[in-house]
Amino acid sequence: MATLLVRNATVLVTMDDARREISGGGLFARDGMIVEVGPSESLPASADAVLDLSGHVLLPGLVNAHHHLDQTLTRALPAAQNVNLFRWLGAHYRLWAARTPEASRTATLVGLAELALSGCTTCFDHAYVFRNGCAVDDQIAAAREIGLRFMVSRGSMSLGQSRGGLPPDDCVEDEDAILADCERAIARYHDAAPGSLLQIALAPCSPFSVTPELMRASAALARDKGVRLHTHLAETIDEERFTLERFGKRPVAYMEELGWLGSDVWFAHAVHVNAHEIGCFRGAGVGVCHCPSSNMRLASGIAPVRAYRAAGVQVGLGVDGSASNDGNNLLTEARQAMLLARLQISLRPPEGPDTTLSTSDPSRDAEWMSAREALELATLGGAAVLGRRDIGALAPGMCADFFALRLDDVAFAGGLADPVAAALFCTPGRAAFTYVHGRPVVAHGEVVTIDLPSVVAEHNTHAARLAALSGVA
């Protein structure tokens, strides 16, 4: 049984029930699972592998609860730089459908490498375009290659333009084929055991790209097989208009009609919701993944994260698609969540709080999102919406997923009075170390599980081919 000893961190952030922060802390793990956490002198003196983190802040691995890794192929596409979601999707659909399995491999590796360099150890990928020989197996193989903990959807689109949907008909699939491949992916890959490195979810793409029949059938299959459900919801006003015109309901009410409000469901974005709908989420146990950078880039709006948390709705963070972010840095995303929440409390109703008091009023102090709250969203919050109880914190019985930042980095200079808060306020660079299940993915600031420069070179070749298809030389 392989053992790992991590010791001498300047401060170790546990995110355990007591939210302990341990000076001179460390952990001892066996076979990828944490056995002990505490002051370094209280831990065993030796192990098969020893990592000394003197001069580092040590944090639980971050959990990315919504992503589209294939979109690393189409970042900063000129036709999609200054448009909202529906026009942005229109510029991308056929490019994503034209990718190859080889392009999916490099896209997944590039996205996961960037995530690992930002301290992310678990990623959910919402894959939903499967044309041109591509399959969810492509992403799974690449995730195993780099070594991140991975949850992936066999997502879907079935409602093409000829039937009133947004995507072109040549980008959607037959519903019977979709469901058959969903069942195949679950049977072949899903591992529900504690410490699992790979899980499957079912994730029809959105109300404007999937039929009600497929939504219902996906929910029935997921519940029969014991996997989670995910989709985009209430992301934009355009989506709200679509569901009102086509189904006579707002997006949340439409989901309720389809049987999609439950504790096995989490929605991406959920920006345009009212107090009643927040209450519906809380009552049903629905989770939300907040994607602040994507929502800002596409001018989608600001999700009511503070209201969600006050109501008891579980909230995690996602970097979202790399073509609507356009990066894969989850630590930066936590910072954006903190800053956007602060911006929101300065706005007037209905976008902001129902108050005329200035943000300088002490009675409003509790409205400010702290750095530690944002870190909680990126760790425990993400774990909760993915249905995982074994990640998101450093405590006995949890997976040995963690990352460390060097405190002598120039980004921390002058910020060491509170290095935990500085991890967000001071925008540090790369993680010095990122470990998944007790194994290094990043060491001394470099990805060590793949030959990243060669992957990037190949990836840029694939991306150039797709850019040419869009008319970009």
PDB file of N, CA and C in Angstrom, residues 4-5 69 100-101 104 129 172 182 289 346-347 380 411 442 452 468:
ATOM      1  N   LEU A   4       1.974   8.446   1.329  1.00  0.00           N
ATOM      2  CA  LEU A   4       2.447   9.785   0.998  1.00  0.00           C
ATOM      3  C   LEU A   4       2.414  10.634   2.248  1.00  0.00           C
ATOM      4  N   LEU A   5       3.516  11.323   2.506  1.00  0.00           N
ATOM      5  CA  LEU A   5       3.604  12.266   3.612  1.00  0.00           C
ATOM      6  C   LEU A   5       3.841  13.659   3.051  1.00  0.00           C
ATOM      7  N   LEU A  69     -14.489  20.973 -22.667  1.00  0.00           N
ATOM      8  CA  LEU A  69     -13.062  20.924 -22.972  1.00  0.00           C
ATOM      9  C   LEU A  69     -12.771  21.032 -24.465  1.00  0.00           C
ATOM     10  N   THR A 100     -12.116  16.183 -34.868  1.00  0.00           N
ATOM     11  CA  THR A 100     -11.809  14.753 -34.986  1.00  0.00           C
ATOM     12  C   THR A 100     -11.528  14.176 -33.600  1.00  0.00           C
ATOM     13  N   PRO A 101     -11.514  12.853 -33.478  1.00  0.00           N
ATOM     14  CA  PRO A 101     -11.124  12.269 -32.197  1.00  0.00           C
ATOM     15  C   PRO A 101      -9.731  12.707 -31.747  1.00  0.00           C
ATOM     16  N   SER A 104     -10.071  16.067 -30.267  1.00  0.00           N
ATOM     17  CA  SER A 104     -10.683  15.979 -28.929  1.00  0.00           C
ATOM     18  C   SER A 104      -9.646  15.600 -27.880  1.00  0.00           C
ATOM     19  N   VAL A 129     -21.491  17.400 -28.400  1.00  0.00           N
ATOM     20  CA  VAL A 129     -21.466  17.365 -29.863  1.00  0.00           C
ATOM     21  C   VAL A 129     -20.652  16.141 -30.278  1.00  0.00           C
ATOM     22  N   VAL A 172     -26.972  17.715 -34.922  1.00  0.00           N
ATOM     23  CA  VAL A 172     -27.741  16.985 -33.913  1.00  0.00           C
ATOM     24  C   VAL A 172     -27.758  15.496 -34.250  1.00  0.00           C
ATOM     25  N   CYS A 182     -25.658   6.536 -24.433  1.00  0.00           N
ATOM     26  CA  CYS A 182     -25.648   6.884 -23.003  1.00  0.00           C
ATOM     27  C   CYS A 182     -25.569   5.615 -22.158  1.00  0.00           C
ATOM     28  N   CYS A 289     -24.232  25.425 -10.822  1.00  0.00           N
ATOM     29  CA  CYS A 289     -22.830  25.746 -11.098  1.00  0.00           C
ATOM     30  C   CYS A 289     -22.744  27.169 -11.638  1.00  0.00           C
ATOM     31  N   SER A 346     -23.446  46.323  -5.125  1.00  0.00           N
ATOM     32  CA  SER A 346     -23.420  47.772  -5.341  1.00  0.00           C
ATOM     33  C   SER A 346     -24.504  48.230  -6.305  1.00  0.00           C
ATOM     34  N   LEU A 347     -25.172  47.273  -6.982  1.00  0.00           N
ATOM     35  CA  LEU A 347     -26.164  47.626  -7.989  1.00  0.00           C
ATOM     36  C   LEU A 347     -27.518  47.924  -7.341  1.00  0.00           C
ATOM     37  N   LEU A 380     -15.719  22.605  -1.666  1.00  0.00           N
ATOM     38  CA  LEU A 380     -16.880  21.895  -1.139  1.00  0.00           C
ATOM     39  C   LEU A 380     -18.123  22.111  -1.995  1.00  0.00           C
ATOM     40  N   ALA A 411       3.624  37.326  -6.856  1.00  0.00           N
ATOM     41  CA  ALA A 411       2.212  37.677  -6.672  1.00  0.00           C
ATOM     42  C   ALA A 411       1.827  37.770  -5.204  1.00  0.00           C
ATOM     43  N   VAL A 442       1.125  18.008 -11.294  1.00  0.00           N
ATOM     44  CA  VAL A 442       2.002  19.175 -11.435  1.00  0.00           C
ATOM     45  C   VAL A 442       3.053  19.106 -10.339  1.00  0.00           C
ATOM     46  N   LEU A 452       3.599  18.198 -22.464  1.00  0.00           N
ATOM     47  CA  LEU A 452       2.685  19.285 -22.783  1.00  0.00           C
ATOM     48  C   LEU A 452       3.105  20.090 -24.013  1.00  0.00           C
ATOM     49  N   ALA A 468      -9.812  27.829 -40.006  1.00  0.00           N
ATOM     50  CA  ALA A 468      -9.900  28.011 -41.452  1.00  0.00           C
ATOM     51  C   ALA A 468     -11.324  27.745 -41.947  1.00  0.00           C
TER      52      ALA A 468
END
